[in-house]
């Protein structure tokens, strides 16, 4: 009965955090062990007793300060120095700027919102189709869950009980591979459609753009460098990055005003609290899963189909793609990790880092696919292009992601080489 109640609440669009908590409450009542209600609150709170969770609001705050402090335009200008003169230069600038943003914001939806507003009008002015401009921006948002810092990696690391810093390292090569595949897609489309040729900056303009960007570049350096060289934990790196973002936006660029801090703190608190509540509810929901022996039952079913880890991951990819079409990516990570990760590790000896990278990248595809497609509708709203028009230009990028997912599933070293 419990699985039916769970599915019904999801179908009627009950918030995922409430679905998790209410399902656990129903299971306790149905099992007759009502004495467990006495420890319900403690179990929820126990799900939050993890130092790594502090990184979530801190990375969100960094993104808020970066947007408010005028760093986005400077990052875009710096990207123009490296790729602006190629045919289809603005599309490459869009992609490269998205890579910079992914290393700062860590949230696909926030990245799509910021970049669609900044890049789509510029590309349209230079003769690019509005649907393609919005599609390139939306596809660039897919870099956020794999290029560190990634909000989904933080949550997965907490749930999987693996070091978040190592999860970040696991995402570096897949992120670069994904960006390279997107560049290949842009080159192919540009060759077929005859994109306009861009203009290279003069030496003086290039130096000026790079110097203006240097303070903003301290943020990804602080995040990735601190973790890579073992100087700081991901949470400490997030705190340092938010401080740098504030000082750069206020003292160097002069666009971030101290009086706006209170509103940024409020937005960060509201957005982070929703994620934290889901994680707390997921801890109680995990108790239900354990008592129902769901991973063991599912493992018994899947192992009868295949004993090959690669085939298992392909099956999981199909399942995740369907789930991601219906449920928000972060919510899906919270739901699926306790069920599928034990099977991947215990029955197929798959690295938790490989599994995490594959799962997070796959689930974020749901941002760009109907019927939910939050990222698709954000790109549509910010760019003025219809979702259908964006989808028509987006499918080559989605095929590239599918190809990268197959490679990540087949070759675990892509995810584990830097760990």
PDB file of N, CA and C in Angstrom, residues 165-214:
ATOM      1  N   UNK A 165      34.563  16.862  -1.749  1.00  0.00           N
ATOM      2  CA  UNK A 165      35.707  17.330  -2.540  1.00  0.00           C
ATOM      3  C   UNK A 165      36.088  16.343  -3.625  1.00  0.00           C
ATOM      4  N   UNK A 166      36.036  15.052  -3.303  1.00  0.00           N
ATOM      5  CA  UNK A 166      36.357  14.033  -4.304  1.00  0.00           C
ATOM      6  C   UNK A 166      35.268  13.943  -5.374  1.00  0.00           C
ATOM      7  N   UNK A 167      34.012  14.179  -4.984  1.00  0.00           N
ATOM      8  CA  UNK A 167      32.935  14.225  -5.987  1.00  0.00           C
ATOM      9  C   UNK A 167      33.177  15.368  -6.965  1.00  0.00           C
ATOM     10  N   UNK A 168      33.634  16.513  -6.431  1.00  0.00           N
ATOM     11  CA  UNK A 168      33.935  17.640  -7.311  1.00  0.00           C
ATOM     12  C   UNK A 168      35.039  17.269  -8.305  1.00  0.00           C
ATOM     13  N   UNK A 169      36.086  16.595  -7.818  1.00  0.00           N
ATOM     14  CA  UNK A 169      37.166  16.175  -8.704  1.00  0.00           C
ATOM     15  C   UNK A 169      36.667  15.199  -9.769  1.00  0.00           C
ATOM     16  N   UNK A 170      35.720  14.342  -9.375  1.00  0.00           N
ATOM     17  CA  UNK A 170      35.170  13.366 -10.329  1.00  0.00           C
ATOM     18  C   UNK A 170      34.439  14.045 -11.477  1.00  0.00           C
ATOM     19  N   UNK A 171      33.961  15.262 -11.270  1.00  0.00           N
ATOM     20  CA  UNK A 171      33.197  15.942 -12.311  1.00  0.00           C
ATOM     21  C   UNK A 171      34.015  16.754 -13.286  1.00  0.00           C
ATOM     22  N   UNK A 172      35.315  16.947 -13.014  1.00  0.00           N
ATOM     23  CA  UNK A 172      36.112  17.843 -13.861  1.00  0.00           C
ATOM     24  C   UNK A 172      36.265  17.296 -15.287  1.00  0.00           C
ATOM     25  N   UNK A 173      36.763  16.061 -15.445  1.00  0.00           N
ATOM     26  CA  UNK A 173      36.949  15.494 -16.792  1.00  0.00           C
ATOM     27  C   UNK A 173      35.624  15.311 -17.533  1.00  0.00           C
ATOM     28  N   UNK A 174      34.561  14.763 -16.901  1.00  0.00           N
ATOM     29  CA  UNK A 174      33.272  14.688 -17.597  1.00  0.00           C
ATOM     30  C   UNK A 174      32.761  16.065 -18.025  1.00  0.00           C
ATOM     31  N   UNK A 175      32.980  17.095 -17.193  1.00  0.00           N
ATOM     32  CA  UNK A 175      32.541  18.445 -17.560  1.00  0.00           C
ATOM     33  C   UNK A 175      33.266  18.968 -18.777  1.00  0.00           C
ATOM     34  N   UNK A 176      34.579  18.757 -18.832  1.00  0.00           N
ATOM     35  CA  UNK A 176      35.361  19.195 -20.002  1.00  0.00           C
ATOM     36  C   UNK A 176      34.966  18.415 -21.245  1.00  0.00           C
ATOM     37  N   UNK A 177      34.698  17.116 -21.069  1.00  0.00           N
ATOM     38  CA  UNK A 177      34.272  16.279 -22.197  1.00  0.00           C
ATOM     39  C   UNK A 177      32.921  16.743 -22.738  1.00  0.00           C
ATOM     40  N   UNK A 178      32.018  17.068 -21.822  1.00  0.00           N
ATOM     41  CA  UNK A 178      30.691  17.551 -22.227  1.00  0.00           C
ATOM     42  C   UNK A 178      30.802  18.885 -22.959  1.00  0.00           C
ATOM     43  N   UNK A 179      31.618  19.804 -22.433  1.00  0.00           N
ATOM     44  CA  UNK A 179      31.801  21.103 -23.088  1.00  0.00           C
ATOM     45  C   UNK A 179      32.402  20.927 -24.483  1.00  0.00           C
ATOM     46  N   UNK A 180      33.346  19.995 -24.623  1.00  0.00           N
ATOM     47  CA  UNK A 180      33.957  19.742 -25.933  1.00  0.00           C
ATOM     48  C   UNK A 180      32.926  19.205 -26.927  1.00  0.00           C
ATOM     49  N   UNK A 181      32.042  18.336 -26.446  1.00  0.00           N
ATOM     50  CA  UNK A 181      31.003  17.790 -27.341  1.00  0.00           C
ATOM     51  C   UNK A 181      30.045  18.891 -27.788  1.00  0.00           C
ATOM     52  N   UNK A 182      29.731  19.834 -26.879  1.00  0.00           N
ATOM     53  CA  UNK A 182      28.866  20.955 -27.249  1.00  0.00           C
ATOM     54  C   UNK A 182      29.552  21.852 -28.274  1.00  0.00           C
ATOM     55  N   UNK A 183      30.861  22.046 -28.111  1.00  0.00           N
ATOM     56  CA  UNK A 183      31.614  22.847 -29.091  1.00  0.00           C
ATOM     57  C   UNK A 183      31.576  22.177 -30.466  1.00  0.00           C
ATOM     58  N   UNK A 184      31.671  20.844 -30.489  1.00  0.00           N
ATOM     59  CA  UNK A 184      31.600  20.107 -31.758  1.00  0.00           C
ATOM     60  C   UNK A 184      30.221  20.269 -32.401  1.00  0.00           C
ATOM     61  N   UNK A 185      29.160  20.256 -31.574  1.00  0.00           N
ATOM     62  CA  UNK A 185      27.798  20.451 -32.092  1.00  0.00           C
ATOM     63  C   UNK A 185      27.664  21.842 -32.708  1.00  0.00           C
ATOM     64  N   UNK A 186      28.181  22.864 -32.002  1.00  0.00           N
ATOM     65  CA  UNK A 186      28.104  24.235 -32.528  1.00  0.00           C
ATOM     66  C   UNK A 186      28.871  24.349 -33.841  1.00  0.00           C
ATOM     67  N   UNK A 187      30.061  23.727 -33.908  1.00  0.00           N
ATOM     68  CA  UNK A 187      30.864  23.777 -35.139  1.00  0.00           C
ATOM     69  C   UNK A 187      30.125  23.126 -36.304  1.00  0.00           C
ATOM     70  N   UNK A 188      29.476  21.981 -36.038  1.00  0.00           N
ATOM     71  CA  UNK A 188      28.756  21.275 -37.099  1.00  0.00           C
ATOM     72  C   UNK A 188      27.556  22.080 -37.585  1.00  0.00           C
ATOM     73  N   UNK A 189      26.772  22.599 -36.640  1.00  0.00           N
ATOM     74  CA  UNK A 189      25.600  23.398 -37.022  1.00  0.00           C
ATOM     75  C   UNK A 189      26.044  24.663 -37.745  1.00  0.00           C
ATOM     76  N   UNK A 190      27.139  25.276 -37.254  1.00  0.00           N
ATOM     77  CA  UNK A 190      27.649  26.492 -37.902  1.00  0.00           C
ATOM     78  C   UNK A 190      28.101  26.245 -39.320  1.00  0.00           C
ATOM     79  N   UNK A 191      28.702  25.069 -39.567  1.00  0.00           N
ATOM     80  CA  UNK A 191      29.149  24.724 -40.912  1.00  0.00           C
ATOM     81  C   UNK A 191      27.947  24.540 -41.841  1.00  0.00           C
ATOM     82  N   UNK A 192      26.887  23.902 -41.329  1.00  0.00           N
ATOM     83  CA  UNK A 192      25.700  23.639 -42.153  1.00  0.00           C
ATOM     84  C   UNK A 192      24.910  24.916 -42.418  1.00  0.00           C
ATOM     85  N   UNK A 193      24.743  25.746 -41.357  1.00  0.00           N
ATOM     86  CA  UNK A 193      23.883  26.922 -41.479  1.00  0.00           C
ATOM     87  C   UNK A 193      24.630  28.192 -41.871  1.00  0.00           C
ATOM     88  N   UNK A 194      25.960  28.149 -41.832  1.00  0.00           N
ATOM     89  CA  UNK A 194      26.735  29.326 -42.208  1.00  0.00           C
ATOM     90  C   UNK A 194      26.622  30.448 -41.188  1.00  0.00           C
ATOM     91  N   UNK A 195      27.053  30.182 -39.967  1.00  0.00           N
ATOM     92  CA  UNK A 195      27.006  31.203 -38.926  1.00  0.00           C
ATOM     93  C   UNK A 195      27.860  32.408 -39.300  1.00  0.00           C
ATOM     94  N   UNK A 196      27.510  33.595 -38.783  1.00  0.00           N
ATOM     95  CA  UNK A 196      28.337  34.784 -39.047  1.00  0.00           C
ATOM     96  C   UNK A 196      29.703  34.652 -38.380  1.00  0.00           C
ATOM     97  N   UNK A 197      30.711  35.253 -39.045  1.00  0.00           N
ATOM     98  CA  UNK A 197      32.075  35.215 -38.492  1.00  0.00           C
ATOM     99  C   UNK A 197      32.215  36.313 -37.447  1.00  0.00           C
ATOM    100  N   UNK A 198      32.839  35.984 -36.336  1.00  0.00           N
ATOM    101  CA  UNK A 198      33.032  36.960 -35.272  1.00  0.00           C
ATOM    102  C   UNK A 198      34.256  37.822 -35.510  1.00  0.00           C
ATOM    103  N   UNK A 199      34.446  38.790 -34.631  1.00  0.00           N
ATOM    104  CA  UNK A 199      35.600  39.690 -34.703  1.00  0.00           C
ATOM    105  C   UNK A 199      36.498  39.460 -33.490  1.00  0.00           C
ATOM    106  N   UNK A 200      37.800  39.360 -33.749  1.00  0.00           N
ATOM    107  CA  UNK A 200      38.739  39.235 -32.642  1.00  0.00           C
ATOM    108  C   UNK A 200      38.960  40.594 -31.993  1.00  0.00           C
ATOM    109  N   UNK A 201      39.153  40.583 -30.684  1.00  0.00           N
ATOM    110  CA  UNK A 201      39.541  41.804 -29.994  1.00  0.00           C
ATOM    111  C   UNK A 201      40.921  42.241 -30.436  1.00  0.00           C
ATOM    112  N   UNK A 202      41.160  43.551 -30.412  1.00  0.00           N
ATOM    113  CA  UNK A 202      42.532  44.028 -30.559  1.00  0.00           C
ATOM    114  C   UNK A 202      43.309  43.637 -29.296  1.00  0.00           C
ATOM    115  N   UNK A 203      44.633  43.721 -29.384  1.00  0.00           N
ATOM    116  CA  UNK A 203      45.443  43.336 -28.217  1.00  0.00           C
ATOM    117  C   UNK A 203      45.065  44.178 -26.994  1.00  0.00           C
ATOM    118  N   UNK A 204      44.860  45.472 -27.204  1.00  0.00           N
ATOM    119  CA  UNK A 204      44.513  46.359 -26.092  1.00  0.00           C
ATOM    120  C   UNK A 204      43.171  45.977 -25.481  1.00  0.00           C
ATOM    121  N   UNK A 205      42.174  45.689 -26.344  1.00  0.00           N
ATOM    122  CA  UNK A 205      40.844  45.296 -25.855  1.00  0.00           C
ATOM    123  C   UNK A 205      40.904  43.963 -25.111  1.00  0.00           C
ATOM    124  N   UNK A 206      41.702  43.011 -25.636  1.00  0.00           N
ATOM    125  CA  UNK A 206      41.816  41.697 -25.003  1.00  0.00           C
ATOM    126  C   UNK A 206      42.439  41.812 -23.613  1.00  0.00           C
ATOM    127  N   UNK A 207      43.526  42.604 -23.504  1.00  0.00           N
ATOM    128  CA  UNK A 207      44.179  42.776 -22.207  1.00  0.00           C
ATOM    129  C   UNK A 207      43.228  43.435 -21.217  1.00  0.00           C
ATOM    130  N   UNK A 208      42.499  44.441 -21.703  1.00  0.00           N
ATOM    131  CA  UNK A 208      41.543  45.154 -20.840  1.00  0.00           C
ATOM    132  C   UNK A 208      40.445  44.209 -20.338  1.00  0.00           C
ATOM    133  N   UNK A 209      39.913  43.356 -21.241  1.00  0.00           N
ATOM    134  CA  UNK A 209      38.843  42.424 -20.858  1.00  0.00           C
ATOM    135  C   UNK A 209      39.340  41.394 -19.856  1.00  0.00           C
ATOM    136  N   UNK A 210      40.560  40.895 -20.077  1.00  0.00           N
ATOM    137  CA  UNK A 210      41.103  39.878 -19.169  1.00  0.00           C
ATOM    138  C   UNK A 210      41.420  40.477 -17.795  1.00  0.00           C
ATOM    139  N   UNK A 211      41.951  41.695 -17.778  1.00  0.00           N
ATOM    140  CA  UNK A 211      42.248  42.343 -16.495  1.00  0.00           C
ATOM    141  C   UNK A 211      40.965  42.613 -15.711  1.00  0.00           C
ATOM    142  N   UNK A 212      39.905  43.015 -16.431  1.00  0.00           N
ATOM    143  CA  UNK A 212      38.625  43.283 -15.765  1.00  0.00           C
ATOM    144  C   UNK A 212      38.026  42.012 -15.178  1.00  0.00           C
ATOM    145  N   UNK A 213      38.346  40.867 -15.807  1.00  0.00           N
ATOM    146  CA  UNK A 213      37.784  39.589 -15.368  1.00  0.00           C
ATOM    147  C   UNK A 213      38.585  38.937 -14.245  1.00  0.00           C
ATOM    148  N   UNK A 214      39.848  39.344 -14.092  1.00  0.00           N
ATOM    149  CA  UNK A 214      40.730  38.674 -13.127  1.00  0.00           C
ATOM    150  C   UNK A 214      40.152  38.597 -11.709  1.00  0.00           C
TER     151      UNK A 214
END
